[in-house]
Coordinates of N, CA and C in Angstrom, one line a residue:
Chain A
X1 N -63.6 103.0 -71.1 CA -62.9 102.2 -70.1 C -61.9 101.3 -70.8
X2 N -60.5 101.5 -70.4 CA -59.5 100.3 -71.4 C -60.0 98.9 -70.9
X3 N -59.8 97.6 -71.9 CA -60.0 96.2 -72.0 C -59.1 95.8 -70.6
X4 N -60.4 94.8 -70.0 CA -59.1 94.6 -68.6 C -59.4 93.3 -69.1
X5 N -58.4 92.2 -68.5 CA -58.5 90.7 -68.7 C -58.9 89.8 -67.1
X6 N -59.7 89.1 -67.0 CA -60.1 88.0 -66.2 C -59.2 86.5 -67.0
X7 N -58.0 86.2 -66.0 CA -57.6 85.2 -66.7 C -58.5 83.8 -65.2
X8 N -58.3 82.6 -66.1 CA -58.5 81.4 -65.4 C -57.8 80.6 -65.9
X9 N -57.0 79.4 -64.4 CA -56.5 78.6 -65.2 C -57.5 77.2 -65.1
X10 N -57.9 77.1 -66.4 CA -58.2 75.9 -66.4 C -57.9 74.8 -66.4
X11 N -56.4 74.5 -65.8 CA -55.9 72.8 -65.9 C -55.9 72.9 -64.1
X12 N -56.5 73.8 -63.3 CA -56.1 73.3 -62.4 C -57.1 72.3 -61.5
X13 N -56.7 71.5 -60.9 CA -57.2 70.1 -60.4 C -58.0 70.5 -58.5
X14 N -56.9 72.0 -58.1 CA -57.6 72.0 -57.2 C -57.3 70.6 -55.9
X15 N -56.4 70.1 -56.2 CA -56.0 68.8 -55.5 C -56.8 68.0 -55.5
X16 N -57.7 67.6 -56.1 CA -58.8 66.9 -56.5 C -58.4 66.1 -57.8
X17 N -58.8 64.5 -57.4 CA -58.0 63.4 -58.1 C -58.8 63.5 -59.3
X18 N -59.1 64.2 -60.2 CA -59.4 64.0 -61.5 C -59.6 63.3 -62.0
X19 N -60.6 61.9 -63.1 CA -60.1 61.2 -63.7 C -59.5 62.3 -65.4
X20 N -59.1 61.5 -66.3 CA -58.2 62.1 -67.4 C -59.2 62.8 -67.9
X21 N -60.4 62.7 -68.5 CA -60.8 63.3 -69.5 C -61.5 63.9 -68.9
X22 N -61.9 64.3 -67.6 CA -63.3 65.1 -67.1 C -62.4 66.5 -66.6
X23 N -63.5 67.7 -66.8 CA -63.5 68.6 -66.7 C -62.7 69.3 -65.4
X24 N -62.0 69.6 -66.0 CA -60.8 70.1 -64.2 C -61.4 70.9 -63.2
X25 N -61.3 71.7 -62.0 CA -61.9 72.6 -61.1 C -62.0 73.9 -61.8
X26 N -60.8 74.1 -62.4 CA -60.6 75.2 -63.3 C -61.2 75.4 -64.2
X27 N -61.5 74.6 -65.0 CA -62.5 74.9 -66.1 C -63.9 75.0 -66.2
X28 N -64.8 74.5 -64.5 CA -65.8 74.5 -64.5 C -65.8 75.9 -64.1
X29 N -64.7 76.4 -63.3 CA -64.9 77.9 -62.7 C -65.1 78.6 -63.7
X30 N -64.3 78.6 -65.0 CA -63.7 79.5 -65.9 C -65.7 79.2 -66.8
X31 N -65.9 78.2 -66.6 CA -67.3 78.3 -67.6 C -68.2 78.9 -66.9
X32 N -68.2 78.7 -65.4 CA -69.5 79.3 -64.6 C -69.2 80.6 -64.6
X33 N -68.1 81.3 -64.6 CA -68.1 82.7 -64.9 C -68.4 83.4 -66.1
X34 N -68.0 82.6 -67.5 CA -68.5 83.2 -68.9 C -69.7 83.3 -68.9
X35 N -70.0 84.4 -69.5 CA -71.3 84.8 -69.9 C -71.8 85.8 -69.2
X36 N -71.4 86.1 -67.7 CA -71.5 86.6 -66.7 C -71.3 88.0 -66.5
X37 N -69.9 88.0 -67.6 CA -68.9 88.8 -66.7 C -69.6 90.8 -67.4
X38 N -68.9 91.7 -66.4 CA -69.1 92.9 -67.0 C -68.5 93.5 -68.2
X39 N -69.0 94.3 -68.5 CA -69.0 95.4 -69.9 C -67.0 95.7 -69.2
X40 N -66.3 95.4 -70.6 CA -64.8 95.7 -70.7 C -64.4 94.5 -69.7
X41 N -64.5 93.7 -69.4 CA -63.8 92.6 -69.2 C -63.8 91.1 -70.1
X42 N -62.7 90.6 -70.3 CA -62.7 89.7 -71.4 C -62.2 88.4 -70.5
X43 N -62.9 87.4 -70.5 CA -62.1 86.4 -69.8 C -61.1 85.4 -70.3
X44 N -60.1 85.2 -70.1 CA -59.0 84.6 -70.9 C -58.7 82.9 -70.4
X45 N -58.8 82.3 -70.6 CA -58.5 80.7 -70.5 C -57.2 80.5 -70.5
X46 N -56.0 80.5 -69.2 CA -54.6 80.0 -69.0 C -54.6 78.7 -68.5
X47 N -53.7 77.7 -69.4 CA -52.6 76.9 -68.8 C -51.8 76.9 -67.7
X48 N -52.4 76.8 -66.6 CA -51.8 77.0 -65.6 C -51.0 77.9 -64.8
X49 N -51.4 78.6 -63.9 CA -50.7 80.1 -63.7 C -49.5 79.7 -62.2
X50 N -49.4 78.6 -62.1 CA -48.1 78.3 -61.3 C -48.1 78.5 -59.3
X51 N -49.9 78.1 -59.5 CA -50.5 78.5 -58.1 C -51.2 77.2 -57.6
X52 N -50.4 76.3 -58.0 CA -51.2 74.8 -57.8 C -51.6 74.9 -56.5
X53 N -51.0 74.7 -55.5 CA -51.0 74.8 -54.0 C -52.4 75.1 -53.6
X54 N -52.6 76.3 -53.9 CA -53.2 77.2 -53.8 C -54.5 77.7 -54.8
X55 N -55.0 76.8 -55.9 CA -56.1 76.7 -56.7 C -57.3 76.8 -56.2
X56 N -58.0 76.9 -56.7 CA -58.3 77.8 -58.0 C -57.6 78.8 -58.3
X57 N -57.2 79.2 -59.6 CA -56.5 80.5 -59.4 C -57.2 81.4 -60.4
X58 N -57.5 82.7 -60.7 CA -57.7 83.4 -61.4 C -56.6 85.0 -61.3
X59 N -56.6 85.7 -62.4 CA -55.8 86.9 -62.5 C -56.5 88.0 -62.7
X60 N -56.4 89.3 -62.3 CA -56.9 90.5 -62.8 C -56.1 91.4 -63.4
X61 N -56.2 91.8 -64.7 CA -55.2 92.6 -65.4 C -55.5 93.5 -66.6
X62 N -54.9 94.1 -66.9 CA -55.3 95.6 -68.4 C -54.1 96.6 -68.1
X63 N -54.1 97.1 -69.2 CA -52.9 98.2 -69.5 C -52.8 99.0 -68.5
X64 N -51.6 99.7 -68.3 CA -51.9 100.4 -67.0 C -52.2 100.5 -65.8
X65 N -52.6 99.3 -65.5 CA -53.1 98.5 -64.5 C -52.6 97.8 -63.0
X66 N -52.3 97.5 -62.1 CA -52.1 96.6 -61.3 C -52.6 95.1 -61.9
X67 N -51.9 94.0 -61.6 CA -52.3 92.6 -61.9 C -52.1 92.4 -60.4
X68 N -53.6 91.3 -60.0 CA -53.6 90.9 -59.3 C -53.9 89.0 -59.2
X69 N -53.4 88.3 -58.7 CA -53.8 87.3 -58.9 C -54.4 86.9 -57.3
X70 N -55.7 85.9 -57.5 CA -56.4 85.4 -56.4 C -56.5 84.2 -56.5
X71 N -56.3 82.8 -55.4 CA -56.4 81.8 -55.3 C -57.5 81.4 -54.2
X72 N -57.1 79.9 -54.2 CA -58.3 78.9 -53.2 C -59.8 79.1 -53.4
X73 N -59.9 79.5 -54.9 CA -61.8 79.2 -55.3 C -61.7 78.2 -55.8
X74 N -63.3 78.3 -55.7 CA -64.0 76.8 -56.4 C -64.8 77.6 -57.3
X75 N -65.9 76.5 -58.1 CA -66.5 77.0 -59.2 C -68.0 77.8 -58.3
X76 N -68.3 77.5 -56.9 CA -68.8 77.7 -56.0 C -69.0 79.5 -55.7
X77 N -67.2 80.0 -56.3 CA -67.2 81.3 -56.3 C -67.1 82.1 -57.6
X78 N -67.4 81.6 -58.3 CA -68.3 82.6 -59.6 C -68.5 83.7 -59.2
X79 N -70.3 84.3 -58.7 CA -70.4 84.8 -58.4 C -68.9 85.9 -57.6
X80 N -68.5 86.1 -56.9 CA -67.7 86.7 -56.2 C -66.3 86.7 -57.5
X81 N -66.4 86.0 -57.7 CA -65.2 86.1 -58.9 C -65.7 87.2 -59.9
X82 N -66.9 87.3 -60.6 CA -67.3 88.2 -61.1 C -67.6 89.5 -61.0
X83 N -68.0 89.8 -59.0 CA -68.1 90.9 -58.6 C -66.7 91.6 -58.4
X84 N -65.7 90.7 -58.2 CA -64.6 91.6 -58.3 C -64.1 92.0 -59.1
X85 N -64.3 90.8 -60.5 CA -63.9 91.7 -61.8 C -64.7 92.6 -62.3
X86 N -65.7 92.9 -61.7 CA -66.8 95.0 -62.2 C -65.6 95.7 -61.3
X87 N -65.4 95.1 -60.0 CA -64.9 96.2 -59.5 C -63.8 96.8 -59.5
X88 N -62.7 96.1 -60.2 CA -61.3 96.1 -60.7 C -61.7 96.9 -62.1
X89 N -62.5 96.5 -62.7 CA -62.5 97.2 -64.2 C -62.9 98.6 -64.1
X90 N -63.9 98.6 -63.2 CA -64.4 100.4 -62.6 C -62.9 101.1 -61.9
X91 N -62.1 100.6 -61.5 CA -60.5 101.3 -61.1 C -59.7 101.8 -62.3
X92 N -59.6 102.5 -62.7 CA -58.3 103.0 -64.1 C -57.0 102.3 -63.7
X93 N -56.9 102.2 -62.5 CA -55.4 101.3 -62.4 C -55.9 100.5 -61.8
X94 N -57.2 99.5 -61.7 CA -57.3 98.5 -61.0 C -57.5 98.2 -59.4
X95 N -56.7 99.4 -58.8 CA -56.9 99.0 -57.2 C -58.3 99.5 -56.7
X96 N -58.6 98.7 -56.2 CA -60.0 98.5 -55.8 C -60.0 98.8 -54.1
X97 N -60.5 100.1 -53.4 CA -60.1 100.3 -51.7 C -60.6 99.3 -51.1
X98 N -59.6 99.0 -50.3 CA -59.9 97.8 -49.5 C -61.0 97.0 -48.9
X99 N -61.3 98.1 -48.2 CA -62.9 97.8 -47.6 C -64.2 97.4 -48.8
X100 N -64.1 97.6 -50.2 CA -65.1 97.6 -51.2 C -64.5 95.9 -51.6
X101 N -63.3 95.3 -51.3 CA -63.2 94.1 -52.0 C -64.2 93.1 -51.6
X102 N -64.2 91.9 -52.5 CA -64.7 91.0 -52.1 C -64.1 89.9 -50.9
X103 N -64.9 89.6 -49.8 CA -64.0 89.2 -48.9 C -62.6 88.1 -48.8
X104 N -63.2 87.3 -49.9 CA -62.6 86.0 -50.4 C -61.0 86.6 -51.1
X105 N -61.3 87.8 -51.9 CA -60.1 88.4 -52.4 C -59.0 89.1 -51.3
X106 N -59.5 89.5 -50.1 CA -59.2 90.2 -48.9 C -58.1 89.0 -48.7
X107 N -58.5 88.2 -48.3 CA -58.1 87.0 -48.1 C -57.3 85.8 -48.5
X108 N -57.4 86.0 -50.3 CA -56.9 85.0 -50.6 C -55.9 85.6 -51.8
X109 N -55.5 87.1 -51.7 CA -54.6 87.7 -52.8 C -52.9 86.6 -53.1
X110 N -52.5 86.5 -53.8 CA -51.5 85.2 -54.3 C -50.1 86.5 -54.2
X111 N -50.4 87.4 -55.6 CA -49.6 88.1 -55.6 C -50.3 89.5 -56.3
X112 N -49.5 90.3 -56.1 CA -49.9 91.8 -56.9 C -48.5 92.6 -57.8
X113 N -48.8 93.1 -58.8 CA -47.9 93.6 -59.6 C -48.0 94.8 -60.2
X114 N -47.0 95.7 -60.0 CA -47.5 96.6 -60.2 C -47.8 97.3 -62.2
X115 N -48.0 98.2 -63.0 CA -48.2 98.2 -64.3 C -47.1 98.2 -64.9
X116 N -47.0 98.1 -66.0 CA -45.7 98.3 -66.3 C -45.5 99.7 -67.1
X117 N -44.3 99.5 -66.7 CA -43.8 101.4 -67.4 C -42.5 100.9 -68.3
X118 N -42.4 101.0 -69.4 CA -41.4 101.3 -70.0 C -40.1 102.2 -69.9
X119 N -38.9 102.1 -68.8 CA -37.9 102.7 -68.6 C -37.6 104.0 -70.0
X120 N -37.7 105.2 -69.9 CA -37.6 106.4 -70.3 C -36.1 106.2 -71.4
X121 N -34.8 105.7 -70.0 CA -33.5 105.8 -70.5 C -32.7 104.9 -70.3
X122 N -33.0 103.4 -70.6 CA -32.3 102.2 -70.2 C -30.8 102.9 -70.2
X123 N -30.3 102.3 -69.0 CA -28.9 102.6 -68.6 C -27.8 101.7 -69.3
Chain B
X1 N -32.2 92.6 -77.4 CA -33.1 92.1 -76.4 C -34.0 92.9 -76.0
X2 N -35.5 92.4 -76.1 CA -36.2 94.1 -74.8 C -35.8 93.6 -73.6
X3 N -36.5 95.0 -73.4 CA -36.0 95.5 -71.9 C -36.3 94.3 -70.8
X4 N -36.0 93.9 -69.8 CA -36.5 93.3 -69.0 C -36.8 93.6 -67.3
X5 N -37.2 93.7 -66.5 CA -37.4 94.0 -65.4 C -37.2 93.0 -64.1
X6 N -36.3 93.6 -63.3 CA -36.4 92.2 -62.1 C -37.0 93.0 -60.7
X7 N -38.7 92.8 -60.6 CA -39.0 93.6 -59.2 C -38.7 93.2 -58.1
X8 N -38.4 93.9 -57.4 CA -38.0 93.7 -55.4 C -39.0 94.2 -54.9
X9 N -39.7 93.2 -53.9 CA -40.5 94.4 -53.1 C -39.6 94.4 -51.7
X10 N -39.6 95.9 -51.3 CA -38.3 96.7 -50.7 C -39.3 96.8 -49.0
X11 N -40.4 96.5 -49.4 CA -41.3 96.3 -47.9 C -41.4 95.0 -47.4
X12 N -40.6 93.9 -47.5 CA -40.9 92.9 -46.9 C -40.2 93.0 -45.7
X13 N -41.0 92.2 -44.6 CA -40.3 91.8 -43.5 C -39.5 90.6 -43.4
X14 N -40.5 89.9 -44.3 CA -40.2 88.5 -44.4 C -40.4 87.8 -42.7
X15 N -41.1 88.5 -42.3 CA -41.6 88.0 -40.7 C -40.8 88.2 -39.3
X16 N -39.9 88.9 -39.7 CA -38.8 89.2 -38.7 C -38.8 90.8 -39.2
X17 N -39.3 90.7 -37.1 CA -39.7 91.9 -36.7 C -38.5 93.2 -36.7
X18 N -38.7 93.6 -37.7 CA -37.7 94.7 -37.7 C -38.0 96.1 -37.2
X19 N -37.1 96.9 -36.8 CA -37.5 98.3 -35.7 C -37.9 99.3 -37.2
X20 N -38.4 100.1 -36.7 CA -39.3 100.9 -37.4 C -38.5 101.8 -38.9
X21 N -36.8 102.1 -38.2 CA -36.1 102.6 -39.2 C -35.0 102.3 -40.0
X22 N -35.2 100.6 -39.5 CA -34.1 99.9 -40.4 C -33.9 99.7 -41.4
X23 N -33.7 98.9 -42.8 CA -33.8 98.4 -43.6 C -34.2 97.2 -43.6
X24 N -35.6 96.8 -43.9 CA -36.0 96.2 -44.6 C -36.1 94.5 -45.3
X25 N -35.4 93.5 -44.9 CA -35.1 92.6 -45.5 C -35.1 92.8 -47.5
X26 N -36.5 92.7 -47.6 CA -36.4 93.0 -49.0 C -35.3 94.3 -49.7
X27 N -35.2 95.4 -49.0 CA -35.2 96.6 -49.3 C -33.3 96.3 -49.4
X28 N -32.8 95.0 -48.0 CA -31.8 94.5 -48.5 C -31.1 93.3 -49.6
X29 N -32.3 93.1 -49.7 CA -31.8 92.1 -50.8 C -32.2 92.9 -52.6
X30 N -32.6 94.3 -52.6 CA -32.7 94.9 -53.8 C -31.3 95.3 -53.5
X31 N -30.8 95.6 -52.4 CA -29.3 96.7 -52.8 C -28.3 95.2 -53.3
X32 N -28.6 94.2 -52.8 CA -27.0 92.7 -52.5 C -27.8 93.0 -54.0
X33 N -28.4 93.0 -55.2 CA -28.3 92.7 -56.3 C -28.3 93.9 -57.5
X34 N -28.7 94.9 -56.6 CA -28.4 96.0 -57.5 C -26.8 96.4 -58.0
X35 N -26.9 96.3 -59.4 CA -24.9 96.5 -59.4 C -24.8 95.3 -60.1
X36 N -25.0 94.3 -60.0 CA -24.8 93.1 -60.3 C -25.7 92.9 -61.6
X37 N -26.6 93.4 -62.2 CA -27.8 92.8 -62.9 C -26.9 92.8 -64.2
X38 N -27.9 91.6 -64.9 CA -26.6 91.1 -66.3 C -27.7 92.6 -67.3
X39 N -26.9 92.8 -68.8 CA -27.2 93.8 -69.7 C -28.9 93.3 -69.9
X40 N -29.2 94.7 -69.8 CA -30.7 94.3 -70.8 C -32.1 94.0 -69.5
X41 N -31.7 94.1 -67.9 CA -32.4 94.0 -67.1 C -32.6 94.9 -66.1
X42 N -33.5 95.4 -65.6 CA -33.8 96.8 -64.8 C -34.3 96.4 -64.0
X43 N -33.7 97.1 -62.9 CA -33.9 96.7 -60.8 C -35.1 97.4 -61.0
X44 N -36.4 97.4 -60.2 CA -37.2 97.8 -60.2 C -37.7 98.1 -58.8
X45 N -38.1 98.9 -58.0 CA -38.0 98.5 -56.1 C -39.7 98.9 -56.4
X46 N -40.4 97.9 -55.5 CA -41.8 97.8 -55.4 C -42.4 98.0 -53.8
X47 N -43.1 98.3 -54.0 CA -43.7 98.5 -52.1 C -45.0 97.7 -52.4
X48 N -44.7 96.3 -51.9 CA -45.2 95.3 -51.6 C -46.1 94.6 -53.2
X49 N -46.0 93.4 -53.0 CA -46.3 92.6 -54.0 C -47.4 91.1 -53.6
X50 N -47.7 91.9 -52.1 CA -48.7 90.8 -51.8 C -48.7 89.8 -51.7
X51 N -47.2 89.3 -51.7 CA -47.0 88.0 -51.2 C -46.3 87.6 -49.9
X52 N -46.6 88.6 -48.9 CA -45.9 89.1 -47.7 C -45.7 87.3 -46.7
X53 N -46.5 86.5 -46.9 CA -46.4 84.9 -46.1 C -45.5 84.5 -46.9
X54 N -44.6 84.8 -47.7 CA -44.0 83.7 -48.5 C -42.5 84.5 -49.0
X55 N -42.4 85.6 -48.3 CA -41.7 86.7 -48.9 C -40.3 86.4 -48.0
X56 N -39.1 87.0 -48.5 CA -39.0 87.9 -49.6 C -39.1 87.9 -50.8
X57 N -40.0 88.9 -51.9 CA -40.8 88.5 -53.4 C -39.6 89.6 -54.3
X58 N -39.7 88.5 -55.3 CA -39.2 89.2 -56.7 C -40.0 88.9 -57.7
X59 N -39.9 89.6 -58.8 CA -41.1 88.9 -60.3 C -40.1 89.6 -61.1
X60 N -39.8 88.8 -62.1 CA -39.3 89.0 -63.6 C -40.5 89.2 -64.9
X61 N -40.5 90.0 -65.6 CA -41.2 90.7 -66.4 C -40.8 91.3 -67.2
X62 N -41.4 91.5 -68.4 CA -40.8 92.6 -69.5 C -42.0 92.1 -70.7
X63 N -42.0 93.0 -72.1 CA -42.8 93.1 -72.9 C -42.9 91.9 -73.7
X64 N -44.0 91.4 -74.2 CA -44.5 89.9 -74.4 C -43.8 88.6 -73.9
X65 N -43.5 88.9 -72.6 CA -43.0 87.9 -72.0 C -44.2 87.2 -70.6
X66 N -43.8 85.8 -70.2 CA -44.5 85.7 -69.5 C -43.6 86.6 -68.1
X67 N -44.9 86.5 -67.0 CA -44.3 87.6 -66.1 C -44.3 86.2 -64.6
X68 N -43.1 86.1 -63.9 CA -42.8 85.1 -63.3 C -42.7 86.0 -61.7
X69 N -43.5 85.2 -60.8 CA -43.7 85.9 -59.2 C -42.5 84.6 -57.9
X70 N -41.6 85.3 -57.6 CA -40.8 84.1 -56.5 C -40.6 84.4 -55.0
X71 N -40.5 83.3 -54.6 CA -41.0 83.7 -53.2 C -39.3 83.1 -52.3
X72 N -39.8 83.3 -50.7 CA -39.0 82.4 -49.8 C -37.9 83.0 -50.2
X73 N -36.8 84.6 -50.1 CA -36.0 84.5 -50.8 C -35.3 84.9 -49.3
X74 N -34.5 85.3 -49.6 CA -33.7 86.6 -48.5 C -32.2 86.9 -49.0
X75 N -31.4 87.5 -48.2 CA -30.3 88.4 -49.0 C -29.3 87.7 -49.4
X76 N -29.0 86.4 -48.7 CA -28.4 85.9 -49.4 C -28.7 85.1 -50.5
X77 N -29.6 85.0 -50.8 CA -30.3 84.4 -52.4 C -29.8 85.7 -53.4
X78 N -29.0 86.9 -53.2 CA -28.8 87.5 -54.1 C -28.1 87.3 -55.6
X79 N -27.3 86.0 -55.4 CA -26.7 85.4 -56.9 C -27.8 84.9 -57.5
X80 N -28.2 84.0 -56.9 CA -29.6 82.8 -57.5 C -30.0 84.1 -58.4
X81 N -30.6 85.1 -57.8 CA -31.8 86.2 -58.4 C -30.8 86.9 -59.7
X82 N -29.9 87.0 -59.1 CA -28.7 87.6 -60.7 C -29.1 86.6 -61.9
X83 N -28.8 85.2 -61.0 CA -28.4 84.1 -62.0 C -30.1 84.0 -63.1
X84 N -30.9 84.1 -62.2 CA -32.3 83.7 -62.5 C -32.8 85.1 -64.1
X85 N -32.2 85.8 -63.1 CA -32.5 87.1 -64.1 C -32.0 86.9 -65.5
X86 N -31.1 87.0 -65.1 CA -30.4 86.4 -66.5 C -30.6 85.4 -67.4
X87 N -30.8 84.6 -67.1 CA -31.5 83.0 -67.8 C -32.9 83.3 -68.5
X88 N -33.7 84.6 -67.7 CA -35.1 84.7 -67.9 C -34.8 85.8 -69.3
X89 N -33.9 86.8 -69.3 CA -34.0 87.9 -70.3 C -33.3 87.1 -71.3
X90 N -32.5 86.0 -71.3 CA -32.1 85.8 -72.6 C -33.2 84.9 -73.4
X91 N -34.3 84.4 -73.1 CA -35.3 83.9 -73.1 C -36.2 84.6 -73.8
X92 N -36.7 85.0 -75.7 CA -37.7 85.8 -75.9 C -38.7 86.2 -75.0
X93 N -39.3 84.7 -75.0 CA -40.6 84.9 -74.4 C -40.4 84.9 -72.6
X94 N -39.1 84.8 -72.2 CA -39.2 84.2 -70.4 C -39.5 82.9 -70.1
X95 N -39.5 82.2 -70.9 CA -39.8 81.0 -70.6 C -38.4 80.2 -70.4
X96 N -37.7 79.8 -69.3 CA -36.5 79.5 -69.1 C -37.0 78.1 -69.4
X97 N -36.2 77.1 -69.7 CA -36.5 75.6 -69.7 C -36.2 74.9 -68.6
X98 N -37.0 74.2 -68.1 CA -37.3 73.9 -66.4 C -35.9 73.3 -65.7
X99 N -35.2 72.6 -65.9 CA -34.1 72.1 -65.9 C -33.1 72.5 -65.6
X100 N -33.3 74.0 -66.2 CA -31.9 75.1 -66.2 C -32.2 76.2 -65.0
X101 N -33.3 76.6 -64.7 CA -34.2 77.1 -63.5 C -33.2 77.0 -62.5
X102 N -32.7 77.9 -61.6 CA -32.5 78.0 -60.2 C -33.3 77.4 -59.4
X103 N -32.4 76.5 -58.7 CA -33.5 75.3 -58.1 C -34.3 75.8 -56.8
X104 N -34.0 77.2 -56.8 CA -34.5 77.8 -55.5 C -36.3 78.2 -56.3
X105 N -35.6 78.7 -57.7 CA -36.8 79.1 -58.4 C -37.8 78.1 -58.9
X106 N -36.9 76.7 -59.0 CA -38.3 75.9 -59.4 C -39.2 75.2 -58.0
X107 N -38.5 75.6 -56.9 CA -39.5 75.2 -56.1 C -40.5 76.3 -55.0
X108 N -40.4 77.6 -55.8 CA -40.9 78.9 -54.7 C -41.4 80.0 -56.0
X109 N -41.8 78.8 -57.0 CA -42.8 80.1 -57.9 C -44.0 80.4 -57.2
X110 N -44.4 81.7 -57.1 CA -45.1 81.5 -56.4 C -46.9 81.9 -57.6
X111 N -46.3 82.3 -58.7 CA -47.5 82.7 -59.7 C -46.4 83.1 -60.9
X112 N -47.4 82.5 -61.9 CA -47.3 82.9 -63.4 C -48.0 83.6 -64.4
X113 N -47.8 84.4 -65.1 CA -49.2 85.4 -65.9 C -48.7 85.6 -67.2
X114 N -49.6 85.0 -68.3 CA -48.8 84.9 -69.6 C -48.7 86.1 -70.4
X115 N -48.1 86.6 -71.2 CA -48.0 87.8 -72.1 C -49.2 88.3 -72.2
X116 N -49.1 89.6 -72.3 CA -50.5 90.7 -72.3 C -50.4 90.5 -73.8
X117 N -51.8 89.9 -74.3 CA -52.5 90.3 -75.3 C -53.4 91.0 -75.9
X118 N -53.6 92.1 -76.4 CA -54.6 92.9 -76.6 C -55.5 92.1 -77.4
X119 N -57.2 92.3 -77.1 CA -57.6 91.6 -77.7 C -57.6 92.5 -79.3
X120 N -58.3 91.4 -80.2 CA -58.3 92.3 -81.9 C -59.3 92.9 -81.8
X121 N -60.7 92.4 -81.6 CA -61.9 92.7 -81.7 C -62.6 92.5 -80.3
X122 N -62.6 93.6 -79.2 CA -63.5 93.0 -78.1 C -64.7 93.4 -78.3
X123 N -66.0 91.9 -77.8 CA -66.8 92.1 -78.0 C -67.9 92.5 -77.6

């Protein structure tokens, strides 16, 4: 199975007044998930993925792949964060049939992208 | 320069109900910029990018670059998206400096995903 990536961003606040040095929404998410996660998934620790609004955010991605990014979790959704990264990594291109998603992801998809392909014969 | 990519998704409605065999809002705003794209960046037409509430969607992307998702657009945003494009591919990594950003783009990012790194050793 190729390496797929679980990113999180850990600065995000989640609209939640932070004080400075304590642990953001994001990073408790990104801890309650490690340790968790399935065989070929690696979880990655981002700087901010530009989905403030809309935080928690996490990404699903790997070569070949569809990227998907999912918002509006809490650390609350671990669990479900982790069940959809098995079920993304069991897809060779990631898409996961609809009805099998986790409902939260049904619901709360940000954006999707499709893999990249290298142009054959730049014009 | 590598290659760079600027995706259209060519299925938006962008919420306005269009008749079954028209074109597309998005599918109009890939042609207002196709022709136009500066050297070194590739139109790419997408069927849907899952950002359909916030659409019409473009994303800028290419190899070790960050990959940038924009929202709220429509056909007459077709210079901004030239302009945008271009600012992003002369940028190694895509990282435009915030300042210089099309101001349409610094307020309708709608997601950011940093360069695919393989890992060295997964564990």
């Amino acid at each position: 199975m190729p390496e797929t990536e679980l990113l999180v961003c850990i600065k995000c606040r989640r609209g939640i007044d932070t004080p400075g040095e304590s642990r953001r929404p994001g990073k408790v998410l990104a801890d309650a998930v490690a340790g968790q996660l399935p065989e070929g998934v690696r979880l990655v620790e981002v700087e901010c993925m530009s989905n403030c609004e809309r935080g928690c955010s996490v990404a699903l991605r790997g070569p070949d792949r569809w990227t998907f990014v999912y918002g509006n979790l809490t650390e609350a959704d671990a669990a479900l964060v982790v069940e959809g990264a098995g079920l993304y990594a069991a897809q060779p291109d990631g898409l996961v049939p609809w009805r099998e998603r986790p409902e939260h992801f049904k619901r709360n998809c940000i954006a999707r992208i499709p893999p990249f392909t290298l142009p054959e014969a730049p014009e």
